[in-house]
Amino acid sequence: MEPVKEKYPEVIRLPGGLNSEYMVLECSKVPGIQLKIFWKIFVSEEGVVAPVLDLLTKVPAEALDLDTKKVVDNAPNSFRKLIRVFGIEAAIDHLIKLM
């Protein structure tokens, strides 16, 4: 699978470069909408490695007023469900396609 940054260079920004702790997805259809994906890697005392990803949304107030189904509020939980079902790369890919 092609890395998502190379697949969607117009949508994805890595503010800290390749060592960034998060990526920004910018919606090309609606200016001002951004999704930030933060990641951490946890290693247990037993050596089990677990990536943890969180999604934060940045949406203009005008757009939030139109969100009657609370899609923006539910986005972080929905993103975690996508990760469990499809894996990290595919979840990010699906998220970008929805934007």
CSV table of C-alpha atoms in Angstrom, one decimal:
chain,number,residue,atom,x,y,z
A,1,MET,CA,0.0,0.0,0.0
A,2,GLU,CA,1.3,3.4,-0.9
A,3,PRO,CA,2.0,5.6,2.1
A,4,VAL,CA,-0.9,8.0,2.6
A,5,LYS,CA,1.3,11.1,2.7
A,6,GLU,CA,2.5,10.3,-0.8
A,7,LYS,CA,-1.0,9.3,-2.0
A,8,TYR,CA,-2.7,12.5,-0.8
A,9,PRO,CA,0.0,15.2,-0.7
A,10,GLU,CA,-2.7,18.0,-1.2
A,11,VAL,CA,-4.6,16.9,1.9
A,12,ILE,CA,-2.0,15.8,4.4
A,13,ARG,CA,0.5,18.0,6.2
A,14,LEU,CA,3.1,16.9,8.7
A,15,PRO,CA,3.9,20.2,10.6
A,16,GLY,CA,6.9,18.7,12.3
A,17,GLY,CA,8.2,17.0,9.2
A,18,LEU,CA,8.8,13.2,9.2
A,19,ASN,CA,9.3,13.3,13.0
A,20,SER,CA,6.0,15.0,13.6
A,21,GLU,CA,3.7,13.7,16.4
A,22,TYR,CA,0.6,14.4,14.4
A,23,MET,CA,-0.7,14.9,10.9
A,24,VAL,CA,-3.2,17.5,9.7
A,25,LEU,CA,-5.8,16.5,7.1
A,26,GLU,CA,-7.3,19.6,5.4
A,27,CYS,CA,-10.6,19.4,3.6
A,28,SER,CA,-10.3,20.7,0.1
A,29,LYS,CA,-14.1,20.9,-0.3
A,30,VAL,CA,-14.8,23.1,2.7
A,31,PRO,CA,-12.1,25.6,3.7
A,32,GLY,CA,-11.3,25.7,7.4
A,33,ILE,CA,-12.1,22.1,8.2
A,34,GLN,CA,-9.1,20.3,9.6
A,35,LEU,CA,-8.7,16.9,11.2
A,36,LYS,CA,-5.6,16.3,13.3
A,37,ILE,CA,-4.4,12.8,14.0
A,38,PHE,CA,-2.1,12.5,17.0
A,39,TRP,CA,-0.2,9.3,17.8
A,40,LYS,CA,1.7,7.8,20.7
A,41,ILE,CA,3.4,4.5,21.0
A,42,PHE,CA,3.1,2.8,24.4
A,43,VAL,CA,5.4,-0.1,25.4
A,44,SER,CA,4.3,-2.1,28.4
A,45,GLU,CA,6.7,-3.6,31.0
A,46,GLU,CA,6.2,-6.9,29.2
A,47,GLY,CA,7.4,-5.4,25.9
A,48,VAL,CA,4.0,-5.2,24.3
A,49,VAL,CA,3.8,-2.3,21.8
A,50,ALA,CA,0.5,-0.5,21.3
A,51,PRO,CA,0.0,2.5,19.0
A,52,VAL,CA,-2.7,4.9,20.2
A,53,LEU,CA,-4.2,7.4,17.8
A,54,ASP,CA,-6.5,10.3,18.6
A,55,LEU,CA,-8.5,12.5,16.2
A,56,LEU,CA,-9.2,16.1,16.9
A,57,THR,CA,-11.5,18.2,14.8
A,58,LYS,CA,-11.3,21.9,13.8
A,59,VAL,CA,-14.5,23.0,12.2
A,60,PRO,CA,-15.8,26.5,11.6
A,61,ALA,CA,-18.8,27.5,13.9
A,62,GLU,CA,-21.0,27.9,10.8
A,63,ALA,CA,-20.4,24.3,9.8
A,64,LEU,CA,-21.0,23.1,13.3
A,65,ASP,CA,-24.4,24.7,13.3
A,66,LEU,CA,-25.3,22.5,10.3
A,67,ASP,CA,-24.1,19.3,12.0
A,68,THR,CA,-27.5,18.2,13.3
A,69,LYS,CA,-26.4,14.5,13.5
A,70,LYS,CA,-23.3,15.4,15.6
A,71,VAL,CA,-20.9,13.8,13.1
A,72,VAL,CA,-18.1,16.1,14.3
A,73,ASP,CA,-18.7,15.3,18.0
A,74,ASN,CA,-18.7,11.5,17.2
A,75,ALA,CA,-15.7,11.7,14.8
A,76,PRO,CA,-13.0,10.6,17.3
A,77,ASN,CA,-15.0,7.5,18.4
A,78,SER,CA,-15.8,6.7,14.8
A,79,PHE,CA,-12.2,7.0,13.8
A,80,ARG,CA,-11.1,4.6,16.6
A,81,LYS,CA,-13.8,2.1,15.3
A,82,LEU,CA,-12.4,2.4,11.7
A,83,ILE,CA,-8.9,1.7,13.1
A,84,ARG,CA,-10.1,-1.5,14.8
A,85,VAL,CA,-11.9,-2.7,11.7
A,86,PHE,CA,-9.5,-1.7,8.9
A,87,GLY,CA,-6.2,-0.9,10.5
A,88,ILE,CA,-4.4,2.4,10.8
A,89,GLU,CA,-3.5,3.1,7.2
A,90,ALA,CA,-6.8,2.0,5.7
A,91,ALA,CA,-8.7,4.0,8.4
A,92,ILE,CA,-6.8,7.2,7.5
A,93,ASP,CA,-7.4,6.4,3.8
A,94,HIS,CA,-11.1,6.0,4.4
A,95,LEU,CA,-11.2,9.2,6.5
A,96,ILE,CA,-9.6,11.2,3.7
A,97,LYS,CA,-12.0,9.8,1.1
A,98,LEU,CA,-14.9,11.0,3.3
A,99,MET,CA,-13.6,14.5,3.4
